[in-house]
Amino acid sequence: MEEKNRFALAMRMGRAALGMSQQEFAEALGVAKSTVARNETLEMAMRADTLTAMMRLFRERGIDVDLLGATDTLTITVTAKGLEALENRRMEKGKEK
């Protein structure tokens, strides 16, 4: 799998694991929503600073992404911390309604 595809897939899957919209994810990374959308659809190559911010955010929120492993797979692990954060987010969104 090409590197740019791995980065795009990692972004989309990791963001989904966090339960975040593109807008929420973009705000957490400090980039425009269009940047996230264009990175996920491969319309734009991911910048190194965006990749670094993304990996930091994932790590902080309990999502482990192995971008350096086997080139024919992409492993994303949601830790207990990540599951707890997702459940808390789900509960918070339920209270907003």
Short mmCIF file of N, CA and C in Angstrom, two decimals:
data_model
loop_
_atom_site.label_atom_id
_atom_site.label_comp_id
_atom_site.label_asym_id
_atom_site.label_seq_id
_atom_site.Cartn_x
_atom_site.Cartn_y
_atom_site.Cartn_z
N MET A 1 0.85 -1.17 0.00
CA MET A 1 0.00 0.00 0.00
C MET A 1 0.90 1.24 0.00
N GLU A 2 0.58 2.18 -0.86
CA GLU A 2 1.37 3.40 -0.94
C GLU A 2 1.25 4.20 0.36
N GLU A 3 2.31 4.91 0.68
CA GLU A 3 2.37 5.69 1.92
C GLU A 3 1.21 6.69 2.01
N LYS A 4 0.92 7.41 0.92
CA LYS A 4 -0.14 8.41 0.97
C LYS A 4 -1.49 7.75 1.24
N ASN A 5 -1.70 6.54 0.72
CA ASN A 5 -2.94 5.82 0.99
C ASN A 5 -3.03 5.40 2.45
N ARG A 6 -1.90 4.97 3.01
CA ARG A 6 -1.87 4.57 4.42
C ARG A 6 -2.21 5.75 5.32
N PHE A 7 -1.65 6.92 5.01
CA PHE A 7 -1.91 8.10 5.83
C PHE A 7 -3.38 8.49 5.75
N ALA A 8 -3.95 8.48 4.55
CA ALA A 8 -5.35 8.85 4.37
C ALA A 8 -6.27 7.86 5.09
N LEU A 9 -5.98 6.58 4.96
CA LEU A 9 -6.79 5.56 5.62
C LEU A 9 -6.66 5.66 7.14
N ALA A 10 -5.46 5.90 7.60
CA ALA A 10 -5.24 6.06 9.04
C ALA A 10 -6.04 7.24 9.57
N MET A 11 -6.05 8.34 8.82
CA MET A 11 -6.80 9.52 9.25
C MET A 11 -8.29 9.21 9.34
N ARG A 12 -8.82 8.62 8.30
CA ARG A 12 -10.25 8.34 8.26
C ARG A 12 -10.66 7.35 9.35
N MET A 13 -9.91 6.25 9.48
CA MET A 13 -10.26 5.23 10.46
C MET A 13 -10.02 5.70 11.89
N GLY A 14 -8.92 6.40 12.11
CA GLY A 14 -8.64 6.92 13.45
C GLY A 14 -9.67 7.95 13.87
N ARG A 15 -10.04 8.82 12.94
CA ARG A 15 -11.06 9.83 13.23
C ARG A 15 -12.38 9.16 13.57
N ALA A 16 -12.73 8.13 12.81
CA ALA A 16 -13.97 7.40 13.07
C ALA A 16 -13.92 6.72 14.45
N ALA A 17 -12.76 6.16 14.79
CA ALA A 17 -12.61 5.51 16.10
C ALA A 17 -12.78 6.51 17.24
N LEU A 18 -12.41 7.75 16.97
CA LEU A 18 -12.58 8.80 17.98
C LEU A 18 -14.01 9.35 18.01
N GLY A 19 -14.78 9.00 16.99
CA GLY A 19 -16.16 9.50 16.91
C GLY A 19 -16.23 10.97 16.58
N MET A 20 -15.25 11.45 15.80
CA MET A 20 -15.17 12.87 15.49
C MET A 20 -15.58 13.14 14.05
N SER A 21 -16.26 14.25 13.85
CA SER A 21 -16.56 14.71 12.50
C SER A 21 -15.28 15.28 11.90
N GLN A 22 -15.30 15.53 10.60
CA GLN A 22 -14.14 16.15 9.97
C GLN A 22 -13.87 17.51 10.59
N GLN A 23 -14.93 18.26 10.90
CA GLN A 23 -14.76 19.59 11.48
C GLN A 23 -14.11 19.50 12.86
N GLU A 24 -14.61 18.60 13.70
CA GLU A 24 -14.04 18.44 15.04
C GLU A 24 -12.58 18.00 14.97
N PHE A 25 -12.30 17.09 14.06
CA PHE A 25 -10.94 16.58 13.91
C PHE A 25 -10.01 17.68 13.42
N ALA A 26 -10.48 18.45 12.46
CA ALA A 26 -9.69 19.56 11.92
C ALA A 26 -9.35 20.56 13.02
N GLU A 27 -10.34 20.90 13.83
CA GLU A 27 -10.12 21.85 14.94
C GLU A 27 -9.09 21.30 15.92
N ALA A 28 -9.17 20.00 16.21
CA ALA A 28 -8.21 19.38 17.14
C ALA A 28 -6.80 19.38 16.57
N LEU A 29 -6.69 19.29 15.23
CA LEU A 29 -5.37 19.30 14.58
C LEU A 29 -4.86 20.71 14.30
N GLY A 30 -5.77 21.69 14.32
CA GLY A 30 -5.38 23.05 13.99
C GLY A 30 -5.27 23.29 12.50
N VAL A 31 -6.10 22.59 11.72
CA VAL A 31 -6.13 22.77 10.27
C VAL A 31 -7.57 23.05 9.84
N ALA A 32 -7.73 23.40 8.58
CA ALA A 32 -9.08 23.64 8.04
C ALA A 32 -9.77 22.30 7.78
N LYS A 33 -11.10 22.31 7.86
CA LYS A 33 -11.88 21.11 7.56
C LYS A 33 -11.58 20.61 6.15
N SER A 34 -11.40 21.54 5.23
CA SER A 34 -11.10 21.15 3.85
C SER A 34 -9.78 20.37 3.76
N THR A 35 -8.84 20.67 4.63
CA THR A 35 -7.57 19.94 4.65
C THR A 35 -7.81 18.48 5.02
N VAL A 36 -8.62 18.26 6.05
CA VAL A 36 -8.94 16.88 6.46
C VAL A 36 -9.66 16.17 5.32
N ALA A 37 -10.67 16.82 4.74
CA ALA A 37 -11.43 16.21 3.65
C ALA A 37 -10.53 15.87 2.47
N ARG A 38 -9.67 16.79 2.09
CA ARG A 38 -8.79 16.58 0.94
C ARG A 38 -7.72 15.53 1.23
N ASN A 39 -7.26 15.45 2.49
CA ASN A 39 -6.30 14.39 2.86
C ASN A 39 -6.97 13.03 2.80
N GLU A 40 -8.18 12.93 3.32
CA GLU A 40 -8.88 11.65 3.36
C GLU A 40 -9.24 11.14 1.97
N THR A 41 -9.49 12.03 1.03
CA THR A 41 -9.86 11.62 -0.32
C THR A 41 -8.68 11.62 -1.29
N LEU A 42 -7.49 11.84 -0.76
CA LEU A 42 -6.25 11.83 -1.54
C LEU A 42 -6.18 12.94 -2.58
N GLU A 43 -6.96 13.99 -2.39
CA GLU A 43 -6.88 15.15 -3.28
C GLU A 43 -5.66 15.99 -2.97
N MET A 44 -5.09 15.77 -1.79
CA MET A 44 -3.95 16.56 -1.33
C MET A 44 -3.04 15.65 -0.52
N ALA A 45 -1.75 15.76 -0.72
CA ALA A 45 -0.80 14.99 0.07
C ALA A 45 -0.78 15.54 1.50
N MET A 46 -0.69 14.64 2.46
CA MET A 46 -0.67 15.07 3.85
C MET A 46 0.68 15.68 4.20
N ARG A 47 0.64 16.86 4.80
CA ARG A 47 1.87 17.53 5.23
C ARG A 47 2.43 16.83 6.46
N ALA A 48 3.73 16.93 6.63
CA ALA A 48 4.39 16.29 7.76
C ALA A 48 3.87 16.81 9.09
N ASP A 49 3.60 18.12 9.18
CA ASP A 49 3.10 18.67 10.45
C ASP A 49 1.68 18.18 10.74
N THR A 50 0.88 17.96 9.72
CA THR A 50 -0.47 17.42 9.92
C THR A 50 -0.37 15.97 10.38
N LEU A 51 0.51 15.19 9.76
CA LEU A 51 0.71 13.81 10.15
C LEU A 51 1.18 13.72 11.60
N THR A 52 2.11 14.56 11.97
CA THR A 52 2.62 14.56 13.34
C THR A 52 1.52 14.92 14.34
N ALA A 53 0.74 15.95 14.02
CA ALA A 53 -0.35 16.35 14.91
C ALA A 53 -1.39 15.24 15.02
N MET A 54 -1.69 14.59 13.91
CA MET A 54 -2.66 13.50 13.90
C MET A 54 -2.19 12.35 14.79
N MET A 55 -0.95 11.95 14.63
CA MET A 55 -0.43 10.84 15.42
C MET A 55 -0.38 11.19 16.91
N ARG A 56 -0.05 12.43 17.22
CA ARG A 56 -0.03 12.88 18.61
C ARG A 56 -1.44 12.82 19.20
N LEU A 57 -2.41 13.33 18.45
CA LEU A 57 -3.81 13.32 18.90
C LEU A 57 -4.28 11.89 19.13
N PHE A 58 -4.00 11.00 18.19
CA PHE A 58 -4.40 9.61 18.35
C PHE A 58 -3.79 9.02 19.63
N ARG A 59 -2.51 9.21 19.81
CA ARG A 59 -1.81 8.65 20.98
C ARG A 59 -2.42 9.18 22.27
N GLU A 60 -2.68 10.49 22.32
CA GLU A 60 -3.24 11.11 23.52
C GLU A 60 -4.63 10.58 23.84
N ARG A 61 -5.36 10.16 22.81
CA ARG A 61 -6.75 9.72 23.01
C ARG A 61 -6.93 8.21 22.94
N GLY A 62 -5.81 7.48 22.98
CA GLY A 62 -5.89 6.03 23.08
C GLY A 62 -6.07 5.27 21.79
N ILE A 63 -5.62 5.85 20.68
CA ILE A 63 -5.66 5.18 19.39
C ILE A 63 -4.21 4.95 18.94
N ASP A 64 -3.85 3.69 18.76
CA ASP A 64 -2.50 3.35 18.30
C ASP A 64 -2.57 2.99 16.82
N VAL A 65 -1.81 3.70 16.00
CA VAL A 65 -1.76 3.46 14.56
C VAL A 65 -0.34 3.07 14.20
N ASP A 66 -0.20 1.91 13.56
CA ASP A 66 1.12 1.43 13.16
C ASP A 66 1.35 1.77 11.69
N LEU A 67 1.96 2.92 11.44
CA LEU A 67 2.26 3.33 10.07
C LEU A 67 3.57 2.76 9.56
N LEU A 68 4.38 2.21 10.46
CA LEU A 68 5.69 1.72 10.07
C LEU A 68 5.77 0.21 9.96
N GLY A 69 4.64 -0.48 10.19
CA GLY A 69 4.62 -1.94 10.13
C GLY A 69 4.62 -2.45 8.71
N ALA A 70 4.08 -3.63 8.54
CA ALA A 70 4.00 -4.28 7.23
C ALA A 70 3.33 -3.34 6.22
N THR A 71 3.86 -3.30 5.03
CA THR A 71 3.34 -2.37 4.02
C THR A 71 2.03 -2.82 3.41
N ASP A 72 1.64 -4.08 3.63
CA ASP A 72 0.38 -4.55 3.05
C ASP A 72 -0.77 -4.56 4.05
N THR A 73 -0.55 -4.02 5.25
CA THR A 73 -1.60 -3.91 6.25
C THR A 73 -1.50 -2.56 6.95
N LEU A 74 -2.59 -2.20 7.61
CA LEU A 74 -2.60 -1.01 8.46
C LEU A 74 -3.29 -1.40 9.75
N THR A 75 -2.56 -1.38 10.83
CA THR A 75 -3.10 -1.80 12.11
C THR A 75 -3.46 -0.59 12.96
N ILE A 76 -4.71 -0.56 13.37
CA ILE A 76 -5.19 0.50 14.26
C ILE A 76 -5.79 -0.19 15.48
N THR A 77 -5.26 0.15 16.64
CA THR A 77 -5.72 -0.45 17.89
C THR A 77 -6.34 0.63 18.76
N VAL A 78 -7.53 0.35 19.25
CA VAL A 78 -8.18 1.26 20.18
C VAL A 78 -7.95 0.69 21.57
N THR A 79 -7.23 1.43 22.39
CA THR A 79 -6.91 0.98 23.74
C THR A 79 -8.10 1.22 24.67
N ALA A 80 -7.98 0.74 25.89
CA ALA A 80 -9.04 0.97 26.88
C ALA A 80 -9.28 2.47 27.06
N LYS A 81 -8.22 3.25 27.04
CA LYS A 81 -8.36 4.71 27.14
C LYS A 81 -9.18 5.25 25.99
N GLY A 82 -8.95 4.73 24.79
CA GLY A 82 -9.70 5.16 23.62
C GLY A 82 -11.16 4.77 23.70
N LEU A 83 -11.43 3.57 24.17
CA LEU A 83 -12.82 3.12 24.33
C LEU A 83 -13.57 3.97 25.35
N GLU A 84 -12.89 4.29 26.43
CA GLU A 84 -13.49 5.13 27.47
C GLU A 84 -13.79 6.53 26.93
N ALA A 85 -12.85 7.08 26.18
CA ALA A 85 -13.05 8.42 25.62
C ALA A 85 -14.21 8.43 24.63
N LEU A 86 -14.32 7.38 23.82
CA LEU A 86 -15.41 7.29 22.86
C LEU A 86 -16.75 7.19 23.58
N GLU A 87 -16.81 6.39 24.62
CA GLU A 87 -18.05 6.25 25.39
C GLU A 87 -18.42 7.58 26.05
N ASN A 88 -17.45 8.28 26.61
CA ASN A 88 -17.72 9.59 27.21
C ASN A 88 -18.24 10.58 26.18
N ARG A 89 -17.67 10.55 25.00
CA ARG A 89 -18.11 11.43 23.91
C ARG A 89 -19.54 11.12 23.51
N ARG A 90 -19.83 9.82 23.41
CA ARG A 90 -21.18 9.39 23.03
C ARG A 90 -22.20 9.86 24.07
N MET A 91 -21.85 9.76 25.33
CA MET A 91 -22.75 10.18 26.41
C MET A 91 -22.95 11.70 26.38
N GLU A 92 -21.87 12.45 26.15
CA GLU A 92 -21.96 13.91 26.09
C GLU A 92 -22.86 14.36 24.94
N LYS A 93 -22.72 13.71 23.79
CA LYS A 93 -23.54 14.07 22.63
C LYS A 93 -25.01 13.74 22.91
N GLY A 94 -25.26 12.66 23.65
CA GLY A 94 -26.62 12.29 24.00
C GLY A 94 -27.28 13.33 24.91
N LYS A 95 -26.48 13.95 25.76
CA LYS A 95 -27.00 14.97 26.68
C LYS A 95 -27.34 16.26 25.95
N GLU A 96 -26.67 16.51 24.82
CA GLU A 96 -26.90 17.75 24.06
C GLU A 96 -28.26 17.77 23.39
N LYS A 97 -28.84 16.61 23.17
CA LYS A 97 -30.12 16.52 22.45
C LYS A 97 -31.30 16.82 23.32
#
